[in-house]
mmCIF file of C-alpha atoms in Angstrom:
data_model
loop_
_atom_site.group_PDB
_atom_site.id
_atom_site.type_symbol
_atom_site.label_atom_id
_atom_site.label_comp_id
_atom_site.label_asym_id
_atom_site.label_seq_id
_atom_site.Cartn_x
_atom_site.Cartn_y
_atom_site.Cartn_z
ATOM 1 C CA UNK X 1 -1.104 -14.477 19.136
ATOM 2 C CA UNK X 2 -3.342 -11.410 18.017
ATOM 3 C CA UNK X 3 -1.843 -9.894 14.911
ATOM 4 C CA UNK X 4 -3.212 -6.500 14.220
ATOM 5 C CA UNK X 5 -0.192 -5.001 11.902
ATOM 6 C CA UNK X 6 -1.722 -6.072 8.487
ATOM 7 C CA UNK X 7 -0.581 -2.785 6.838
ATOM 8 C CA UNK X 8 2.997 -3.859 7.438
ATOM 9 C CA UNK X 9 2.287 -7.299 6.078
ATOM 10 C CA UNK X 10 -0.192 -10.125 5.659
ATOM 11 C CA UNK X 11 0.367 -13.773 6.284
ATOM 12 C CA UNK X 12 0.282 -15.873 2.904
ATOM 13 C CA UNK X 13 -3.279 -16.932 2.305
ATOM 14 C CA UNK X 14 -3.351 -20.826 2.600
ATOM 15 C CA UNK X 15 -5.025 -21.013 -0.943
ATOM 16 C CA UNK X 16 -2.270 -18.849 -2.363
ATOM 17 C CA UNK X 17 0.543 -21.002 -0.731
ATOM 18 C CA UNK X 18 -1.280 -23.990 -2.149
ATOM 19 C CA UNK X 19 -1.244 -22.468 -5.725
ATOM 20 C CA UNK X 20 2.491 -21.550 -5.388
ATOM 21 C CA UNK X 21 3.823 -24.991 -4.060
ATOM 22 C CA UNK X 22 4.085 -26.732 -7.294
ATOM 23 C CA UNK X 23 6.097 -24.312 -9.058
ATOM 24 C CA UNK X 24 9.029 -24.641 -6.639
ATOM 25 C CA UNK X 25 9.722 -28.424 -7.183
ATOM 26 C CA UNK X 26 7.458 -29.688 -9.872
ATOM 27 C CA UNK X 27 6.699 -27.259 -12.464
ATOM 28 C CA UNK X 28 9.960 -25.454 -11.815
ATOM 29 C CA UNK X 29 10.849 -24.457 -15.464
ATOM 30 C CA UNK X 30 11.960 -21.147 -16.452
ATOM 31 C CA UNK X 31 9.097 -19.370 -18.328
ATOM 32 C CA UNK X 32 11.444 -18.137 -20.900
ATOM 33 C CA UNK X 33 12.579 -21.290 -22.030
ATOM 34 C CA UNK X 34 11.208 -22.547 -25.567
ATOM 35 C CA UNK X 35 10.552 -26.123 -24.682
ATOM 36 C CA UNK X 36 7.139 -27.538 -23.551
ATOM 37 C CA UNK X 37 8.190 -27.597 -19.976
ATOM 38 C CA UNK X 38 9.046 -23.738 -19.968
ATOM 39 C CA UNK X 39 5.834 -23.047 -21.932
ATOM 40 C CA UNK X 40 3.683 -24.468 -19.078
ATOM 41 C CA UNK X 41 5.353 -22.120 -16.770
ATOM 42 C CA UNK X 42 4.657 -19.322 -19.115
ATOM 43 C CA UNK X 43 0.944 -20.202 -19.306
ATOM 44 C CA UNK X 44 0.778 -20.066 -15.464
ATOM 45 C CA UNK X 45 2.655 -16.579 -15.364
ATOM 46 C CA UNK X 46 0.164 -15.221 -18.058
ATOM 47 C CA UNK X 47 -2.922 -16.639 -15.989
ATOM 48 C CA UNK X 48 -1.645 -14.583 -13.069
ATOM 49 C CA UNK X 49 -1.296 -11.511 -15.068
ATOM 50 C CA UNK X 50 -4.791 -11.751 -16.131
ATOM 51 C CA UNK X 51 -5.875 -12.272 -12.544
ATOM 52 C CA UNK X 52 -4.051 -9.067 -11.526
ATOM 53 C CA UNK X 53 -5.271 -7.186 -14.390
ATOM 54 C CA UNK X 54 -9.099 -8.137 -13.750
ATOM 55 C CA UNK X 55 -8.727 -6.660 -10.362
ATOM 56 C CA UNK X 56 -8.104 -3.302 -11.595
ATOM 57 C CA UNK X 57 -10.079 -3.389 -14.936
ATOM 58 C CA UNK X 58 -6.734 -3.389 -17.007
ATOM 59 C CA UNK X 59 -5.638 -5.370 -19.916
ATOM 60 C CA UNK X 60 -3.020 -8.136 -19.213
ATOM 61 C CA UNK X 61 -0.675 -6.758 -21.398
ATOM 62 C CA UNK X 62 -0.507 -3.599 -19.118
ATOM 63 C CA UNK X 63 0.726 -5.439 -16.306
ATOM 64 C CA UNK X 64 4.321 -5.972 -15.557
ATOM 65 C CA UNK X 65 5.671 -7.925 -12.559
ATOM 66 C CA UNK X 66 8.208 -6.410 -10.245
ATOM 67 C CA UNK X 67 9.864 -7.102 -6.840
ATOM 68 C CA UNK X 68 7.264 -4.994 -4.977
ATOM 69 C CA UNK X 69 6.117 -1.535 -4.450
ATOM 70 C CA UNK X 70 9.329 0.125 -4.059
ATOM 71 C CA UNK X 71 10.562 -1.097 -7.379
ATOM 72 C CA UNK X 72 7.384 -0.142 -9.048
ATOM 73 C CA UNK X 73 7.176 3.246 -7.564
ATOM 74 C CA UNK X 74 10.963 4.246 -8.360
ATOM 75 C CA UNK X 75 10.345 2.661 -11.978
ATOM 76 C CA UNK X 76 7.367 5.228 -12.392
ATOM 77 C CA UNK X 77 9.332 8.279 -11.027
ATOM 78 C CA UNK X 78 12.509 7.755 -12.613
ATOM 79 C CA UNK X 79 10.856 7.348 -16.074
ATOM 80 C CA UNK X 80 10.004 11.010 -16.053
ATOM 81 C CA UNK X 81 12.094 12.859 -18.750
ATOM 82 C CA UNK X 82 14.681 15.379 -17.818
ATOM 83 C CA UNK X 83 13.873 18.910 -17.590
ATOM 84 C CA UNK X 84 10.158 17.900 -16.839
ATOM 85 C CA UNK X 85 8.084 18.826 -13.623
ATOM 86 C CA UNK X 86 6.720 16.304 -11.032
ATOM 87 C CA UNK X 87 4.158 16.894 -8.425
ATOM 88 C CA UNK X 88 3.546 14.666 -5.218
ATOM 89 C CA UNK X 89 2.602 14.962 -1.724
ATOM 90 C CA UNK X 90 4.450 15.089 1.551
ATOM 91 C CA UNK X 91 2.472 12.213 2.879
ATOM 92 C CA UNK X 92 3.727 9.736 0.296
ATOM 93 C CA UNK X 93 5.645 6.659 1.030
ATOM 94 C CA UNK X 94 9.169 6.724 0.935
ATOM 95 C CA UNK X 95 9.301 4.789 -1.994
ATOM 96 C CA UNK X 96 7.864 7.819 -3.763
ATOM 97 C CA UNK X 97 9.176 10.649 -1.773
ATOM 98 C CA UNK X 98 12.968 9.419 -1.809
ATOM 99 C CA UNK X 99 12.968 9.035 -5.692
ATOM 100 C CA UNK X 100 11.476 12.491 -6.021
ATOM 101 C CA UNK X 101 13.907 14.025 -3.723
ATOM 102 C CA UNK X 102 16.913 12.456 -5.578
ATOM 103 C CA UNK X 103 15.487 13.873 -8.794
ATOM 104 C CA UNK X 104 15.454 17.352 -7.098
ATOM 105 C CA UNK X 105 19.001 17.119 -5.816
ATOM 106 C CA UNK X 106 19.887 16.312 -9.533
ATOM 107 C CA UNK X 107 18.472 19.824 -10.322
ATOM 108 C CA UNK X 108 15.046 18.770 -11.585
ATOM 109 C CA UNK X 109 11.725 20.346 -10.443
ATOM 110 C CA UNK X 110 9.501 18.602 -8.003
ATOM 111 C CA UNK X 111 6.657 20.050 -6.017
ATOM 112 C CA UNK X 112 5.894 18.437 -2.647
ATOM 113 C CA UNK X 113 2.263 19.326 -1.570
ATOM 114 C CA UNK X 114 1.075 19.439 1.972
ATOM 115 C CA UNK X 115 -1.744 17.342 2.670
ATOM 116 C CA UNK X 116 -5.205 18.382 4.315
ATOM 117 C CA UNK X 117 -5.231 17.650 8.201
ATOM 118 C CA UNK X 118 -7.070 14.215 7.380
ATOM 119 C CA UNK X 119 -4.018 13.412 4.999
ATOM 120 C CA UNK X 120 -5.737 13.785 1.685
ATOM 121 C CA UNK X 121 -4.629 15.706 -1.550
ATOM 122 C CA UNK X 122 -7.312 17.554 -3.442
ATOM 123 C CA UNK X 123 -7.448 17.960 -7.307
ATOM 124 C CA UNK X 124 -7.692 21.768 -6.582
ATOM 125 C CA UNK X 125 -4.364 21.789 -4.950
ATOM 126 C CA UNK X 126 -2.656 19.886 -7.659
ATOM 127 C CA UNK X 127 -4.211 22.117 -10.246
ATOM 128 C CA UNK X 128 -2.652 25.240 -8.481
ATOM 129 C CA UNK X 129 0.786 23.601 -8.790
ATOM 130 C CA UNK X 130 0.662 22.558 -12.318
ATOM 131 C CA UNK X 131 3.306 24.098 -14.559
ATOM 132 C CA UNK X 132 3.703 24.020 -18.376
ATOM 133 C CA UNK X 133 6.367 21.428 -17.990
ATOM 134 C CA UNK X 134 4.540 19.199 -15.563
ATOM 135 C CA UNK X 135 4.916 15.680 -16.860
ATOM 136 C CA UNK X 136 3.902 13.488 -13.767
ATOM 137 C CA UNK X 137 1.412 13.698 -10.851
ATOM 138 C CA UNK X 138 2.241 10.707 -8.298
ATOM 139 C CA UNK X 139 -0.403 10.737 -5.499
ATOM 140 C CA UNK X 140 -1.032 7.505 -3.181
ATOM 141 C CA UNK X 141 -4.739 5.880 -3.469
ATOM 142 C CA UNK X 142 -4.684 5.352 0.343
ATOM 143 C CA UNK X 143 -2.147 6.399 2.871
ATOM 144 C CA UNK X 144 -0.156 3.569 4.574
ATOM 145 C CA UNK X 145 -0.167 5.049 7.970
ATOM 146 C CA UNK X 146 -3.423 6.855 8.426
ATOM 147 C CA UNK X 147 -5.606 5.131 6.116
ATOM 148 C CA UNK X 148 -7.247 8.061 4.400
ATOM 149 C CA UNK X 149 -8.494 7.397 0.708
ATOM 150 C CA UNK X 150 -7.761 10.113 -1.656
ATOM 151 C CA UNK X 151 -10.165 11.127 -4.559
ATOM 152 C CA UNK X 152 -7.796 9.895 -7.177
ATOM 153 C CA UNK X 153 -10.445 9.745 -9.719
ATOM 154 C CA UNK X 154 -10.874 13.626 -9.585
ATOM 155 C CA UNK X 155 -7.064 13.770 -9.864
ATOM 156 C CA UNK X 156 -7.044 11.392 -12.663
ATOM 157 C CA UNK X 157 -9.472 13.359 -14.509
ATOM 158 C CA UNK X 158 -7.714 16.438 -14.061
ATOM 159 C CA UNK X 159 -4.423 14.998 -15.251
ATOM 160 C CA UNK X 160 -6.121 13.478 -18.231
ATOM 161 C CA UNK X 161 -7.674 16.596 -19.192
ATOM 162 C CA UNK X 162 -4.148 18.349 -19.018
ATOM 163 C CA UNK X 163 -2.284 15.464 -20.879
ATOM 164 C CA UNK X 164 -0.271 14.697 -17.650
ATOM 165 C CA UNK X 165 0.638 11.157 -16.570
ATOM 166 C CA UNK X 166 -1.018 10.297 -13.473
ATOM 167 C CA UNK X 167 0.828 7.575 -11.087
ATOM 168 C CA UNK X 168 -0.729 6.263 -7.856
ATOM 169 C CA UNK X 169 0.840 4.044 -5.333
ATOM 170 C CA UNK X 170 -1.854 1.643 -4.564
ATOM 171 C CA UNK X 171 0.136 -0.628 -2.370
ATOM 172 C CA UNK X 172 -2.212 -0.385 0.618
ATOM 173 C CA UNK X 173 -5.311 -0.050 -1.670
ATOM 174 C CA UNK X 174 -4.889 -2.901 -4.199
ATOM 175 C CA UNK X 175 -7.328 -5.737 -3.274
ATOM 176 C CA UNK X 176 -8.837 -3.865 -0.361
ATOM 177 C CA UNK X 177 -10.923 -1.289 -2.178
ATOM 178 C CA UNK X 178 -12.421 -0.979 -5.614
ATOM 179 C CA UNK X 179 -9.910 0.372 -8.319
ATOM 180 C CA UNK X 180 -10.876 0.777 -11.817
ATOM 181 C CA UNK X 181 -7.937 2.248 -13.922
ATOM 182 C CA UNK X 182 -10.023 3.480 -16.809
ATOM 183 C CA UNK X 183 -12.650 4.781 -14.670
ATOM 184 C CA UNK X 184 -10.092 6.617 -12.600
ATOM 185 C CA UNK X 185 -7.845 7.799 -15.396
ATOM 186 C CA UNK X 186 -4.730 6.176 -13.933
ATOM 187 C CA UNK X 187 -1.752 5.846 -16.109
ATOM 188 C CA UNK X 188 0.457 4.115 -13.669
ATOM 189 C CA UNK X 189 -0.252 2.040 -10.637
ATOM 190 C CA UNK X 190 1.951 0.282 -8.160
ATOM 191 C CA UNK X 191 0.958 -2.460 -6.106
ATOM 192 C CA UNK X 192 2.649 -5.209 -3.746
ATOM 193 C CA UNK X 193 1.682 -8.974 -2.925
ATOM 194 C CA UNK X 194 2.363 -9.077 0.512
ATOM 195 C CA UNK X 195 -0.526 -6.577 1.523
ATOM 196 C CA UNK X 196 -3.194 -9.063 0.393
ATOM 197 C CA UNK X 197 -2.089 -12.352 1.385
ATOM 198 C CA UNK X 198 0.513 -12.965 -1.398
ATOM 199 C CA UNK X 199 4.325 -13.347 -0.444
ATOM 200 C CA UNK X 200 6.925 -10.577 -0.081
ATOM 201 C CA UNK X 201 9.122 -9.691 -2.841
ATOM 202 C CA UNK X 202 6.504 -9.568 -5.677
ATOM 203 C CA UNK X 203 4.576 -6.704 -7.047
ATOM 204 C CA UNK X 204 3.403 -5.218 -10.264
ATOM 205 C CA UNK X 205 3.309 -1.801 -12.137
ATOM 206 C CA UNK X 206 0.521 -1.213 -14.152
ATOM 207 C CA UNK X 207 1.478 0.784 -17.358
ATOM 208 C CA UNK X 208 -1.503 2.001 -19.559
ATOM 209 C CA UNK X 209 -1.104 1.371 -23.205
ATOM 210 C CA UNK X 210 0.872 3.959 -24.983
ATOM 211 C CA UNK X 211 2.808 5.226 -22.064
ATOM 212 C CA UNK X 212 6.544 4.946 -22.479
ATOM 213 C CA UNK X 213 8.413 3.664 -19.565
ATOM 214 C CA UNK X 214 12.218 3.521 -19.446
ATOM 215 C CA UNK X 215 13.812 0.307 -18.229
ATOM 216 C CA UNK X 216 16.289 0.287 -15.581
ATOM 217 C CA UNK X 217 17.075 -3.291 -15.692
ATOM 218 C CA UNK X 218 18.736 -4.479 -18.892
ATOM 219 C CA UNK X 219 19.344 -8.185 -19.910
ATOM 220 C CA UNK X 220 17.150 -10.966 -21.568
ATOM 221 C CA UNK X 221 14.098 -8.646 -22.195
ATOM 222 C CA UNK X 222 11.503 -10.176 -20.152
ATOM 223 C CA UNK X 223 8.481 -8.397 -19.264
ATOM 224 C CA UNK X 224 8.303 -6.665 -22.628
ATOM 225 C CA UNK X 225 11.767 -5.539 -22.289
ATOM 226 C CA UNK X 226 10.764 -3.252 -19.306
ATOM 227 C CA UNK X 227 12.052 -5.471 -16.488
ATOM 228 C CA UNK X 228 14.576 -7.882 -17.511
ATOM 229 C CA UNK X 229 15.465 -10.850 -15.351
ATOM 230 C CA UNK X 230 14.380 -14.465 -14.730
ATOM 231 C CA UNK X 231 10.716 -14.358 -13.605
ATOM 232 C CA UNK X 232 10.009 -15.438 -9.973
ATOM 233 C CA UNK X 233 7.450 -17.797 -10.947
ATOM 234 C CA UNK X 234 6.094 -18.990 -7.557
ATOM 235 C CA UNK X 235 5.533 -15.584 -6.164
ATOM 236 C CA UNK X 236 3.798 -14.468 -9.382
ATOM 237 C CA UNK X 237 1.446 -17.333 -9.178
ATOM 238 C CA UNK X 238 0.832 -16.315 -5.654
ATOM 239 C CA UNK X 239 0.212 -12.745 -6.489
ATOM 240 C CA UNK X 240 -2.137 -13.753 -9.076
ATOM 241 C CA UNK X 241 -4.109 -16.092 -6.910
ATOM 242 C CA UNK X 242 -4.220 -13.468 -4.199
ATOM 243 C CA UNK X 243 -5.732 -11.070 -6.725
ATOM 244 C CA UNK X 244 -8.224 -13.467 -7.944
ATOM 245 C CA UNK X 245 -9.230 -14.286 -4.432
ATOM 246 C CA UNK X 246 -9.509 -10.683 -3.685
ATOM 247 C CA UNK X 247 -11.683 -9.883 -6.444
ATOM 248 C CA UNK X 248 -14.212 -12.560 -5.532
ATOM 249 C CA UNK X 249 -14.326 -11.663 -1.734
ATOM 250 C CA UNK X 250 -13.366 -8.024 -1.702
ATOM 251 C CA UNK X 251 -16.942 -6.828 -0.789
ATOM 252 C CA UNK X 252 -17.336 -9.385 2.201
ATOM 253 C CA UNK X 253 -13.965 -8.816 3.590
ATOM 254 C CA UNK X 254 -14.352 -5.154 3.379
ATOM 255 C CA UNK X 255 -17.666 -5.213 5.162
ATOM 256 C CA UNK X 256 -16.265 -7.466 7.867
ATOM 257 C CA UNK X 257 -12.975 -5.229 8.206
ATOM 258 C CA UNK X 258 -15.068 -2.023 8.243
ATOM 259 C CA UNK X 259 -17.303 -3.384 11.118
ATOM 260 C CA UNK X 260 -14.321 -4.360 13.251
ATOM 261 C CA UNK X 261 -12.755 -1.169 12.570
ATOM 262 C CA UNK X 262 -15.630 0.796 13.449
ATOM 263 C CA UNK X 263 -16.120 -1.288 16.648
ATOM 264 C CA UNK X 264 -12.466 -0.623 17.592
ATOM 265 C CA UNK X 265 -12.462 3.068 17.077
ATOM 266 C CA UNK X 266 -15.609 3.463 19.044
ATOM 267 C CA UNK X 267 -14.313 1.612 22.029
ATOM 268 C CA UNK X 268 -10.996 3.380 21.839
ATOM 269 C CA UNK X 269 -12.489 6.912 21.682
ATOM 270 C CA UNK X 270 -14.981 6.266 24.385
ATOM 271 C CA UNK X 271 -12.804 4.201 26.710
ATOM 272 C CA UNK X 272 -9.459 5.947 26.625
ATOM 273 C CA UNK X 273 -9.475 9.707 27.783
ATOM 274 C CA UNK X 274 -8.080 11.932 25.405
ATOM 275 C CA UNK X 275 -7.671 9.476 22.447
ATOM 276 C CA UNK X 276 -8.015 10.800 19.105
ATOM 277 C CA UNK X 277 -8.429 9.102 15.633
ATOM 278 C CA UNK X 278 -6.036 10.273 12.775
ATOM 279 C CA UNK X 279 -6.949 10.605 9.187
ATOM 280 C CA UNK X 280 -10.442 10.682 7.757
ATOM 281 C CA UNK X 281 -13.381 9.400 9.861
ATOM 282 C CA UNK X 282 -15.290 8.252 6.933
ATOM 283 C CA UNK X 283 -12.897 7.856 3.655
ATOM 284 C CA UNK X 284 -10.443 5.441 5.141
ATOM 285 C CA UNK X 285 -9.118 1.899 4.325
ATOM 286 C CA UNK X 286 -11.468 -0.848 5.820
ATOM 287 C CA UNK X 287 -8.982 -2.153 8.117
ATOM 288 C CA UNK X 288 -7.069 1.011 9.470
ATOM 289 C CA UNK X 289 -7.319 2.656 12.716
ATOM 290 C CA UNK X 290 -4.563 5.115 13.761
ATOM 291 C CA UNK X 291 -4.608 6.882 17.236
ATOM 292 C CA UNK X 292 -2.929 9.381 19.044
ATOM 293 C CA UNK X 293 -2.899 8.953 22.716
ATOM 294 C CA UNK X 294 -1.867 11.703 24.876
ATOM 295 C CA UNK X 295 0.752 11.305 27.838
ATOM 296 C CA UNK X 296 2.056 8.087 26.383
ATOM 297 C CA UNK X 297 4.737 6.818 24.228
ATOM 298 C CA UNK X 298 3.543 4.869 21.128
ATOM 299 C CA UNK X 299 6.657 2.767 21.068
ATOM 300 C CA UNK X 300 6.280 1.789 24.697
ATOM 301 C CA UNK X 301 2.557 0.737 24.031
ATOM 302 C CA UNK X 302 3.750 -1.309 21.128
ATOM 303 C CA UNK X 303 6.576 -2.868 23.070
ATOM 304 C CA UNK X 304 4.217 -3.788 26.040
ATOM 305 C CA UNK X 305 1.556 -5.341 23.794
ATOM 306 C CA UNK X 306 4.192 -7.311 21.881
ATOM 307 C CA UNK X 307 5.273 -8.819 25.266
ATOM 308 C CA UNK X 308 1.823 -10.112 25.311
ATOM 309 C CA UNK X 309 1.813 -11.459 21.638
ATOM 310 C CA UNK X 310 -0.460 -8.546 20.560
ATOM 311 C CA UNK X 311 1.175 -7.081 17.590
ATOM 312 C CA UNK X 312 0.513 -3.431 16.399
ATOM 313 C CA UNK X 313 2.856 -0.570 14.962
ATOM 314 C CA UNK X 314 3.535 2.912 15.375
ATOM 315 C CA UNK X 315 3.536 3.584 11.572
ATOM 316 C CA UNK X 316 5.021 2.363 8.509
ATOM 317 C CA UNK X 317 7.332 -0.797 8.968
ATOM 318 C CA UNK X 318 9.728 0.648 6.344
ATOM 319 C CA UNK X 319 10.366 3.488 8.918
ATOM 320 C CA UNK X 320 10.261 1.722 12.267
ATOM 321 C CA UNK X 321 13.872 1.951 12.976
ATOM 322 C CA UNK X 322 13.978 5.667 12.655
ATOM 323 C CA UNK X 323 13.365 7.658 15.927
ATOM 324 C CA UNK X 324 12.085 10.655 14.291
ATOM 325 C CA UNK X 325 8.266 11.227 14.201
ATOM 326 C CA UNK X 326 6.369 10.021 11.168
ATOM 327 C CA UNK X 327 6.737 12.324 8.190
ATOM 328 C CA UNK X 328 2.976 11.554 7.478
ATOM 329 C CA UNK X 329 1.824 12.819 10.896
ATOM 330 C CA UNK X 330 4.240 16.000 10.791
ATOM 331 C CA UNK X 331 2.793 16.714 7.206
ATOM 332 C CA UNK X 332 -0.835 16.724 8.415
ATOM 333 C CA UNK X 333 0.298 19.301 11.016
ATOM 334 C CA UNK X 334 0.729 17.183 14.095
ATOM 335 C CA UNK X 335 3.237 18.315 16.828
ATOM 336 C CA UNK X 336 6.188 15.941 17.252
ATOM 337 C CA UNK X 337 4.780 14.848 20.846
ATOM 338 C CA UNK X 338 1.404 13.954 19.313
ATOM 339 C CA UNK X 339 3.069 11.918 16.491
ATOM 340 C CA UNK X 340 5.147 10.072 19.111
ATOM 341 C CA UNK X 341 2.093 9.222 20.931
ATOM 342 C CA UNK X 342 0.310 7.435 17.987
ATOM 343 C CA UNK X 343 -0.289 3.883 17.266
ATOM 344 C CA UNK X 344 -1.451 2.081 14.106
ATOM 345 C CA UNK X 345 -3.820 -0.866 14.257
ATOM 346 C CA UNK X 346 -4.655 -2.485 11.052
ATOM 347 C CA UNK X 347 -7.074 -5.464 10.620
ATOM 348 C CA UNK X 348 -7.621 -8.240 8.231
ATOM 349 C CA UNK X 349 -10.788 -10.298 7.583
ATOM 350 C CA UNK X 350 -9.376 -13.014 9.910
ATOM 351 C CA UNK X 351 -9.498 -10.829 12.846
ATOM 352 C CA UNK X 352 -12.347 -11.202 15.509
ATOM 353 C CA UNK X 353 -14.327 -9.214 17.675
ATOM 354 C CA UNK X 354 -12.790 -11.159 20.804
ATOM 355 C CA UNK X 355 -9.475 -10.275 19.566
ATOM 356 C CA UNK X 356 -10.145 -6.524 19.586
ATOM 357 C CA UNK X 357 -11.754 -6.855 23.082
ATOM 358 C CA UNK X 358 -8.521 -8.342 24.329
ATOM 359 C CA UNK X 359 -6.554 -5.863 22.654
ATOM 360 C CA UNK X 360 -8.585 -2.892 24.117
ATOM 361 C CA UNK X 361 -8.442 -4.276 27.596
ATOM 362 C CA UNK X 362 -4.575 -4.567 27.511
ATOM 363 C CA UNK X 363 -4.354 -1.232 25.865
ATOM 364 C CA UNK X 364 -6.366 0.358 28.586
ATOM 365 C CA UNK X 365 -4.150 -1.226 31.327
ATOM 366 C CA UNK X 366 -1.044 -0.118 29.684
ATOM 367 C CA UNK X 367 -2.048 3.584 29.034
ATOM 368 C CA UNK X 368 -3.191 3.742 32.526
ATOM 369 C CA UNK X 369 -0.045 2.274 33.873
ATOM 370 C CA UNK X 370 2.230 4.676 31.653
ATOM 371 C CA UNK X 371 0.272 7.794 32.808
ATOM 372 C CA UNK X 372 0.643 6.800 36.403
ATOM 373 C CA UNK X 373 4.318 6.891 36.103
ATOM 374 C CA UNK X 374 4.497 10.369 35.025
#
């Protein structure tokens, strides 16, 4: 198997799994329990919170564990007071777009900015959209489809100067590129475990001290009263361990993924006639390569490769069942035909050059075969 769909999900890192296992059957106590057994579980959760905070330069008290990126994004968006204005972009993940659309349906003001051709959003475009009642700007750190990294430091500085909250969906970036919430003036940040070697179903929301968030889950008052419910201890331990490992190995892993990515991009663009790289050619995630290949259908390419145990995607896994062209690609000005001819190849530090060679050989064969059928 050659797995090249790491933006959809990563496998659980063996070291992460090893750290999790005791909390299923040996140290299984509820961390909210007052006895010694429960306190040991609580200590483990707090250590995981420290690891997550260290990865982004936060204080552990600013980390709230959630079920993943969607919950974190929704919590941030729906916390905006009524009669206040939100600014976001048309290239955001649906976990941001759909809550914003829901808020708009309720009669509240939302501005959806169009990204550049490369998929980024500039601080100047946000500044032009500001209103007196603007309360929140939400722009993703790195795009989940085309991999473009946005200058969120500039956006954060603008928002701080105007005393506007800045939220960033960092699901694709957390643990893959350097993030410092203080240097970048981030007030709210969403992350998800399964993008960096932790299990699915766990994530976090960073909430800067002093920022008020309204809880939407009420119960026992866990997570500082912001997210009631018994904590998913094994997965939280996994997220913490994945964050710890990412912090240690970030530079090394990033270098390897970038080298593989550039090798992949160079070969595809030089060996497949008409192939085009989508997104920024420089400011992109280390493991992301997104191509449009004229005269073929991306879904057909994906299915043919899958038959050979080579796994890529055509875009976000959350929208894979939708036959409409990617909203990200249409937002950056691509035609529906070009969008449907696109594929996303996302690497991890475990991929090899030999795997890339096999993938490209098969890709060339299938592109030629599909074009010959026309």
